[in-house]
Short mmCIF file of C-alpha atoms and ligand atoms in Angstrom, two decimals:
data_model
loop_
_atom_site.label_atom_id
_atom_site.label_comp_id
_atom_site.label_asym_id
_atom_site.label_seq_id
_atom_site.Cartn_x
_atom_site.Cartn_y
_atom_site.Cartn_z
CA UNK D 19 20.88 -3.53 1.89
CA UNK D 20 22.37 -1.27 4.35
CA UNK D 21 20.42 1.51 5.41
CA UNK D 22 22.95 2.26 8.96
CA UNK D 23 23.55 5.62 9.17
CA UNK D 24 20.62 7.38 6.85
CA UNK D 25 18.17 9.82 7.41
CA UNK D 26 14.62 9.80 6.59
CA UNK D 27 13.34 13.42 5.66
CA UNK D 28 11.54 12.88 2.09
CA UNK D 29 10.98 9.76 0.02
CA UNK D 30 12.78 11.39 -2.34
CA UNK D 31 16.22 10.39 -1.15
CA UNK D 32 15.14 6.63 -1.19
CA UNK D 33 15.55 4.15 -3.77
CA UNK D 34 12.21 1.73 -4.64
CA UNK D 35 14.58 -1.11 -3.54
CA UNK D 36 15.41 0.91 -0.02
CA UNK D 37 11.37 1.58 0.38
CA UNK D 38 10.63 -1.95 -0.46
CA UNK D 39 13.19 -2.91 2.18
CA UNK D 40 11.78 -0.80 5.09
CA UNK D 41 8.19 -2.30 4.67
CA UNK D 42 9.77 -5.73 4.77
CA UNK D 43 11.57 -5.21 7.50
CA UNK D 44 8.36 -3.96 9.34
CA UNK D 45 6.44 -6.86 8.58
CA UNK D 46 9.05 -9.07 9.74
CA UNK D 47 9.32 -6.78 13.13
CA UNK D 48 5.08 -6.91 13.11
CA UNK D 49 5.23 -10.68 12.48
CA UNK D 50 7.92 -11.01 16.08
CA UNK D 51 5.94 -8.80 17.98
CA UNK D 52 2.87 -10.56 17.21
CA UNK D 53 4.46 -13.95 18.09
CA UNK D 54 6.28 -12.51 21.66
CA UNK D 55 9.85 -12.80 19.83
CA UNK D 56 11.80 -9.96 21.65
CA UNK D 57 13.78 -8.14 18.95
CA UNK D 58 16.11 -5.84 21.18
CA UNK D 59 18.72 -4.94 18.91
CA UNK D 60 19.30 -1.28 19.97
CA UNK D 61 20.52 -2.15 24.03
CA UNK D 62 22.12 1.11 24.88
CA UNK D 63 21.06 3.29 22.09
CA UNK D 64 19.33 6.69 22.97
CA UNK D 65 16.60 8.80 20.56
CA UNK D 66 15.35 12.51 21.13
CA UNK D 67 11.81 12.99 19.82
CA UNK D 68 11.82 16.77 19.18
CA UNK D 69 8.02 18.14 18.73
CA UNK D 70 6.96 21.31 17.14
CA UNK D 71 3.36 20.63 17.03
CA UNK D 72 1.10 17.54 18.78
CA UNK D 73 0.74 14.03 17.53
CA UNK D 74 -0.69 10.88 18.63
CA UNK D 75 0.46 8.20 16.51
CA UNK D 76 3.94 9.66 15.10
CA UNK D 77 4.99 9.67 18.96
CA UNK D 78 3.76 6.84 20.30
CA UNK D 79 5.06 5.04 17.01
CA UNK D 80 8.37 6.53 17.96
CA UNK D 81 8.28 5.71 21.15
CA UNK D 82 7.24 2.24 21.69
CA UNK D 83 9.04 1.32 18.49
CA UNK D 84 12.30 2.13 20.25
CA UNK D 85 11.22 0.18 23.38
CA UNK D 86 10.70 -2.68 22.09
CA UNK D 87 14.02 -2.69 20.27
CA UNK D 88 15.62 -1.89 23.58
CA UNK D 89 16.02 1.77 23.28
CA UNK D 90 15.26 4.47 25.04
CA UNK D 91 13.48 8.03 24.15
CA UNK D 92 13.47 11.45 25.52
CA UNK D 93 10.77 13.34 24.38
CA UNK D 94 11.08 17.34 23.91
CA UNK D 95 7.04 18.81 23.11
CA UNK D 96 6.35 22.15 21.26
CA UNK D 97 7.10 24.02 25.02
CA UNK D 98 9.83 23.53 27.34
CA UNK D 99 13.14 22.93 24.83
CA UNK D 100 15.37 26.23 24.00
CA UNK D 101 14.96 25.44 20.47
CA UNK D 102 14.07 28.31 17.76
CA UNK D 103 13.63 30.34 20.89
CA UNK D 104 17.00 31.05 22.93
CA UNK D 105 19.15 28.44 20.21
CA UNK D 106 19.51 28.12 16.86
CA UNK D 107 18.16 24.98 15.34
CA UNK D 108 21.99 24.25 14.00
CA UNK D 109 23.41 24.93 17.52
CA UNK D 110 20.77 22.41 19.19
CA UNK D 111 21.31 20.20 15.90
CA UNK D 112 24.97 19.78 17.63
CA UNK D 113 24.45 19.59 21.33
CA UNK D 114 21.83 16.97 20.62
CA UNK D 115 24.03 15.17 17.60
CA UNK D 116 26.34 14.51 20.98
CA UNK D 117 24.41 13.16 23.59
CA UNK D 118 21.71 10.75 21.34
CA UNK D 119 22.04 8.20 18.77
CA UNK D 120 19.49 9.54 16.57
CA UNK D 121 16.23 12.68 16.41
CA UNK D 122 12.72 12.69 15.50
CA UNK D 123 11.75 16.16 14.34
CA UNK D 124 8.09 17.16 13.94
CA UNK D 125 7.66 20.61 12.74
CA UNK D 126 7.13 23.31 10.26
CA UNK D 127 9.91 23.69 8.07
CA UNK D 128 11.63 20.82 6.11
CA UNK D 129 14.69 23.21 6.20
CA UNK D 130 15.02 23.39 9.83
CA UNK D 131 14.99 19.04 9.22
CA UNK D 132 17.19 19.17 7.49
CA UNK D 133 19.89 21.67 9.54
CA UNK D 134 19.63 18.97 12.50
CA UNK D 135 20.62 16.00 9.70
CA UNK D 136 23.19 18.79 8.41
CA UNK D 137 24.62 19.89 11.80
CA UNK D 138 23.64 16.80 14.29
CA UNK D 139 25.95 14.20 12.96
CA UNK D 140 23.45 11.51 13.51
CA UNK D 141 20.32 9.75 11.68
CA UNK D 142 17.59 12.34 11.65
CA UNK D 143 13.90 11.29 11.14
CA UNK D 144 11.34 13.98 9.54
CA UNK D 145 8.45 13.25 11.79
CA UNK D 146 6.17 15.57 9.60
CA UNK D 147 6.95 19.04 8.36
CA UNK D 148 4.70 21.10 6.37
CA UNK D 149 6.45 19.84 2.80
CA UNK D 150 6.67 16.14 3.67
CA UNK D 151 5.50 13.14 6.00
CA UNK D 152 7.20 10.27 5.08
CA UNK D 153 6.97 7.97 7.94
CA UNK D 154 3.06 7.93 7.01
CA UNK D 155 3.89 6.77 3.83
CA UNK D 156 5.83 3.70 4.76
CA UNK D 157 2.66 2.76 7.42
CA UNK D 158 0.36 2.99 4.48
CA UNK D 159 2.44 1.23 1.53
CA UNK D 160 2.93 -1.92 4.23
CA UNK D 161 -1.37 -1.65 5.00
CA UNK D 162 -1.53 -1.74 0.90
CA UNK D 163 1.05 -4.55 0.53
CA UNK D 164 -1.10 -6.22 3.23
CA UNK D 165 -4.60 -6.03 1.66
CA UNK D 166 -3.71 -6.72 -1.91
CA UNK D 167 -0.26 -8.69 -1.77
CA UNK D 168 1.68 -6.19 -3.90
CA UNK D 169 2.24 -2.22 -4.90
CA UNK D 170 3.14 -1.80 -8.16
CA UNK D 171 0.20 -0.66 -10.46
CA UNK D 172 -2.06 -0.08 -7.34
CA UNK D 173 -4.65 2.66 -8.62
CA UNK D 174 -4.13 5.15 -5.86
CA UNK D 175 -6.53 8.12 -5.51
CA UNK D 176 -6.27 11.29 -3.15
CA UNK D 177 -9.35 13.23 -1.79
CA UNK D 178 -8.72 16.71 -0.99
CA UNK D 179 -5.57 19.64 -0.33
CA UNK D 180 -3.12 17.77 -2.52
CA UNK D 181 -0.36 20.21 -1.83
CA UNK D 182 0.40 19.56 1.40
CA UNK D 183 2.48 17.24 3.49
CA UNK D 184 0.24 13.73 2.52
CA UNK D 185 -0.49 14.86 -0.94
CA UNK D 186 3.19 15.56 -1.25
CA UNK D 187 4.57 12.51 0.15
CA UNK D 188 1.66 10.13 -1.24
CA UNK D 189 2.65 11.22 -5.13
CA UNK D 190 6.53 10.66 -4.50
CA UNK D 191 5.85 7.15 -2.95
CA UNK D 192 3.57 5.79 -5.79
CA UNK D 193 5.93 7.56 -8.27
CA UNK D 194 8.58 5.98 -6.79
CA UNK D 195 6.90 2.31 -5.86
CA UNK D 196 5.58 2.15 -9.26
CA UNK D 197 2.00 2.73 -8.51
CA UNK D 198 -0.76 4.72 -10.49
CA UNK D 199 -1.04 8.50 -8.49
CA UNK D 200 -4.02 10.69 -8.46
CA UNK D 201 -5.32 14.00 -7.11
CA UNK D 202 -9.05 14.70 -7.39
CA UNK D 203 -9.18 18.56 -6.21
CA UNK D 204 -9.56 21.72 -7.51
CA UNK D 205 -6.82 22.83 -9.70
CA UNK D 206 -5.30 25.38 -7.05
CA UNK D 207 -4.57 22.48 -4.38
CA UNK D 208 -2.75 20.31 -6.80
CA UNK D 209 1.02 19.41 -5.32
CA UNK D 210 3.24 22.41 -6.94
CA UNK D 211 4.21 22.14 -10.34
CA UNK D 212 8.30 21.55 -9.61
CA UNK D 213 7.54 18.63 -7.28
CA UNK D 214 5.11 17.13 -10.12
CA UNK D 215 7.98 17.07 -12.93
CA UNK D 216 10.54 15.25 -10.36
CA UNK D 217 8.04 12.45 -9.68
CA UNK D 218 7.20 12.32 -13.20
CA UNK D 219 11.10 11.83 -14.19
CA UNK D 220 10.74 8.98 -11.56
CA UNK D 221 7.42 7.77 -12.81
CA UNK D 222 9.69 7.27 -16.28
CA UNK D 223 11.70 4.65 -14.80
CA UNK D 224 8.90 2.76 -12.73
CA UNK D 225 6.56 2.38 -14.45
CA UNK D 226 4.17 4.97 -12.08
CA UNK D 227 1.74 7.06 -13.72
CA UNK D 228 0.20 10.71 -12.43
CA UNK D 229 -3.06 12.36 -12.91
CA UNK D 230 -4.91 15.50 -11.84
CA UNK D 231 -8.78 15.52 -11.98
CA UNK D 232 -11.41 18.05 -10.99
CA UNK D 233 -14.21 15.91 -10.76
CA UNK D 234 -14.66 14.02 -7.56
CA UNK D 235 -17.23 11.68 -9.34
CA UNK D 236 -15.22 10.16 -12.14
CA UNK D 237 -11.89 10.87 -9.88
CA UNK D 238 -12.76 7.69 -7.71
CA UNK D 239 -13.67 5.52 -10.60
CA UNK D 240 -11.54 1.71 -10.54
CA UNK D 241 -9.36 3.06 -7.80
CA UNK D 242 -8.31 0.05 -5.42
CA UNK D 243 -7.21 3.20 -2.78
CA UNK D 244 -9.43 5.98 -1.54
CA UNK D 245 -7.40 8.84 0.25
CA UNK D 246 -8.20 11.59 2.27
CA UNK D 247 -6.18 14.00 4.52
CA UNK D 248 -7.29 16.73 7.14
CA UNK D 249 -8.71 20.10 4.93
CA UNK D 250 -6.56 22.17 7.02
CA UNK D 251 -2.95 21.05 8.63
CA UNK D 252 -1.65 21.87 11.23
CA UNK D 253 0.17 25.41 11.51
CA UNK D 254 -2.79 27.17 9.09
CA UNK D 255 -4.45 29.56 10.21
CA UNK D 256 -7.70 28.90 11.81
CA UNK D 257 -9.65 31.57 9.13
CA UNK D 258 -8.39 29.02 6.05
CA UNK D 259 -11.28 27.05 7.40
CA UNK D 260 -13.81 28.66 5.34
CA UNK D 261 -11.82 29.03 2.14
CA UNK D 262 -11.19 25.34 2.14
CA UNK D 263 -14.77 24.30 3.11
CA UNK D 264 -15.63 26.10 0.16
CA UNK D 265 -13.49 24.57 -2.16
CA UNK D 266 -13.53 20.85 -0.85
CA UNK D 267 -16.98 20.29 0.70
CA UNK D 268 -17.70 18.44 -2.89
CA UNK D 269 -14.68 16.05 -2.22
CA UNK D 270 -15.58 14.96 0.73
CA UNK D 271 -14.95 11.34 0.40
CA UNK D 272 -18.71 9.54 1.12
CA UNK D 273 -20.67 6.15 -0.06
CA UNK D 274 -21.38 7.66 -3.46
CA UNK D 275 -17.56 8.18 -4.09
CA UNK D 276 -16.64 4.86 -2.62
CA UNK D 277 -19.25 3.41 -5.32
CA UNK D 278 -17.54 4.52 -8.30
CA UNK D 279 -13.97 3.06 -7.26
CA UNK D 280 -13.45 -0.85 -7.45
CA UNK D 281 -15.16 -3.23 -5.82
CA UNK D 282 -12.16 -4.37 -3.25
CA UNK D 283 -11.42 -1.03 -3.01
CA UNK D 284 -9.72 0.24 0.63
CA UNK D 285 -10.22 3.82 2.27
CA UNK D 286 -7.13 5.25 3.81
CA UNK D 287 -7.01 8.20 5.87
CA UNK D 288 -3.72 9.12 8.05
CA UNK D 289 -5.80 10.48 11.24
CA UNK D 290 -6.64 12.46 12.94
CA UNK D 291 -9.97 12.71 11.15
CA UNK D 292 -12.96 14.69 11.12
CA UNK D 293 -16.02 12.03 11.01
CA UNK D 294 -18.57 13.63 13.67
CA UNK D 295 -19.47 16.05 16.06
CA UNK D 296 -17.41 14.23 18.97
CA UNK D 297 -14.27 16.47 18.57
CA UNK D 298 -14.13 20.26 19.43
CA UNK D 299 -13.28 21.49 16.39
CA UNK D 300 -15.79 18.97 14.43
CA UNK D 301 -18.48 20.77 16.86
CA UNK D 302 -17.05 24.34 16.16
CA UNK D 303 -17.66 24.01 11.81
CA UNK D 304 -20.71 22.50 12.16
CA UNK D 305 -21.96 25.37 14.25
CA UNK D 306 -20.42 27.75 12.17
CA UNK D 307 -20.46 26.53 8.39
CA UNK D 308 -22.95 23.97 8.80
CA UNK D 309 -26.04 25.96 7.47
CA UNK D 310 -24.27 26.95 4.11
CA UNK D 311 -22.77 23.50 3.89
CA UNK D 312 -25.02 21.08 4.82
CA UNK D 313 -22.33 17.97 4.07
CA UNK D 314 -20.51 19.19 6.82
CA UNK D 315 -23.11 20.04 9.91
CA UNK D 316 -22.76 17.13 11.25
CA UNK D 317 -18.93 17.32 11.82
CA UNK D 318 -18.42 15.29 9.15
CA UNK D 319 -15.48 17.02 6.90
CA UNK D 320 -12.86 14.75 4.43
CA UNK D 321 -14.91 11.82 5.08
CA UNK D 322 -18.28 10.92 6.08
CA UNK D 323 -18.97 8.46 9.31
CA UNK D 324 -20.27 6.01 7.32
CA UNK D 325 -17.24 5.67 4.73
CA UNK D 326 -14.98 5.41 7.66
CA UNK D 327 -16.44 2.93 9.96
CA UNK D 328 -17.34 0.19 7.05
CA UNK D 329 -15.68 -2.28 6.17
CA UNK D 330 -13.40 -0.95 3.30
CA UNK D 331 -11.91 1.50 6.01
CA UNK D 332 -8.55 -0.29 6.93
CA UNK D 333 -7.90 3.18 9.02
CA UNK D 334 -6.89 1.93 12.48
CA UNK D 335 -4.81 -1.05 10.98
CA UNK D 336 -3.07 1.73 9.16
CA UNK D 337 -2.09 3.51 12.27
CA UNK D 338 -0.90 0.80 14.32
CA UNK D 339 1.25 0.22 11.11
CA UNK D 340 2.81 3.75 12.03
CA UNK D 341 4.54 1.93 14.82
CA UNK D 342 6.05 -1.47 13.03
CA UNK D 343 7.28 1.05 10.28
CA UNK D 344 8.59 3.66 12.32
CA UNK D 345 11.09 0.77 14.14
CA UNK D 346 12.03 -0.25 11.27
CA UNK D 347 13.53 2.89 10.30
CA UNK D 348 14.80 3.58 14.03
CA UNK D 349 16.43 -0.02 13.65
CA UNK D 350 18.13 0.25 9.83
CA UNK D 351 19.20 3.64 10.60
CA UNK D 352 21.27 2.52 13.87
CA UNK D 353 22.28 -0.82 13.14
CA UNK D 354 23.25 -3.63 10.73
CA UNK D 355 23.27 -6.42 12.82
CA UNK D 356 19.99 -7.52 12.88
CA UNK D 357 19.31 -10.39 10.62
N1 CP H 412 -0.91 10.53 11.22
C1 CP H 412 -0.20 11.20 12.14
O1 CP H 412 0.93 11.64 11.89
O2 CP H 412 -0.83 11.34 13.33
P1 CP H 412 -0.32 12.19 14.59
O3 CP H 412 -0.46 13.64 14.22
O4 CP H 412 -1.22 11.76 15.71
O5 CP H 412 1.12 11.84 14.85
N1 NVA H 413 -1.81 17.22 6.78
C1 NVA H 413 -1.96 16.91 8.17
C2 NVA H 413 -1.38 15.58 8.50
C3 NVA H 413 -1.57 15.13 9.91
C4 NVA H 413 -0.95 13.81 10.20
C5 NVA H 413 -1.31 18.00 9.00
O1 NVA H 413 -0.18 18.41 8.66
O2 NVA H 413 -1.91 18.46 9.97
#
């Protein structure tokens, strides 16, 4: 396998055999790091981390990821780079493309992701846009692989707006990993009809399967994976808030949810999430929405508190994943001399 010179910026473009490959490789990078076995294969290389909108884990993956392979970041945050505002995302694609070895985008559009890969002349990694999120996907396929041993026919449900960059992603990596996809939501957040018939032509040759269901009750029912995402991503409008309590406060993923899936069953969530009243915005719908909505005045959204402090929440092992994942990309993309 010999990833050296590839961008990440949807699943799509990635074989099973190439995804399988990545979450190896992280394990194997996990397993060194745990043990104190310095793997500094990128000595000399240089990554821009370009940043539309905030993050926590994506850039901190991104960043000590390429530390501890020896590289070294420069990170550009939603202010302070001329991008989109005095130059073009293809001119900056090219001035960048010459000075680093490879760029992290985080942003809105997947086109704009794809002019740097286009124009830049170097690996480009989509760091999240509103259409995809890929590098979440590979964190949460190695936390699967780690809690049952294997992908393929994992039952894998997903709580909430399924047509957005999780929901998105999440369907194209069980299509493509073989495993058995589906969204519990109301009809109207259901991923978008074209993106559905490409993962079900790749469902045909895995072996994947995909369902849609409306009822959050019998939608959890045998899954080994619960899923939830934020209601409302980043870049929406804050006055979609209201819209999307009203049509997700029943899928809000709580005890009586986890019930009906298996008994080993895991809850996933890709953070940041809404679980209390300790976060501004938590605070700010409870005040507001809580008295129509009483599953949600405590700040508790996509998931309750409960559901994601017990024991079936693997949600912080998940996001430390983001980091052995994310250098394995960074490190297949720039080299093939690491074995
Ligand atoms: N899950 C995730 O991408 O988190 P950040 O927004 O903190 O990067
Ligand atoms: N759907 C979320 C994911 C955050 C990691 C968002 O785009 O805000």
């Amino acid at each position: 396998m010999n990833l050296k010179g590839r961008s990440l910026l949807t699943l799509l473009d990635y074989s099973p055999d190439e995804i399988q490959y990545l979450i190896n490789l992280a394990k194997r990078l996990k397993e060194e790091k745990k043990q104190g076995i310095p793997h500094r294969y990128l000595e000399g290389k240089n990554i821009v981390l370009l940043f539309q909108k905030d993050s926590t884990r994506t850039r901190c993956a991104f960043e000590v990821g390429s530390y501890d392979l020896g590289c070294q970041v420069t990170y550009l945050g939603p202010t302070g780079s001329q991008m989109g505002k005095k130059e073009s995302v293809k001119d900056t694609a090219r001035v960048l493309g010459g000075m680093f070895d490879g760029i992290e985008f985080r942003g809105y559009l997947q086109s704009d992701v794809e002019a740097l890969a286009e124009f830049s002349g170097v690996p480009v990694y989509n760091g999240l846009t509103d259409q995809y999120h890929p590098t979440q996907i590979l964190a949460d396929f190695l936390t699967i692989q780690e809690k049952f041993g294997y992908l393929k026919d994992i039952k894998f449900t997903y709580y909430g707006d399924a047509r957005n960059n999780m929901g998105n992603s999440l369907m194209i990596g069980c299509a493509k990993m073989g495993m058995h996809f589906k969204a519990v939501a109301p009809k109207n957040l259901w991923p978008r009809k074209e993106l559905i018939e490409q993962c079900q032509e790749i469902a045909k040759q895995t072996g994947a399967t995909l369902s849609f269901e409306t009822d959050p009750i019998k939608g959890a029912k045998d899954s080994d994976v619960i899923y939830t995402d934020v209601w409302v991503s980043m870049g929406e409008p804050k006055d979609v808030w209201l819209k999307r309590i009203r049509e997700l406060h029943a899928y809000q993923v709580s005890p009586e949810i986890m019930n009906e899936a298996s008994k080993n069953a895991i809850f996933m969530h890709c953070l940041p999430a809404f679980h209390g009243l300790d976060t501004e915005v938590g605070q700010q719908i409870a005040l507001e929405f809580g008295q129509d909505y009483p599953n949600v005045k405590h700040g508790e959204l996509e998931v309750t508190d409960k559901v994601i402090e017990s024991n079936q929440s693997v949600v912080f092992e998940e996001a430390e994943n983001r980091m052995h994942t994310i250098k394995a990309v960074i490190l297949a993309s720039l080299s093939d001399d690491y074995e």
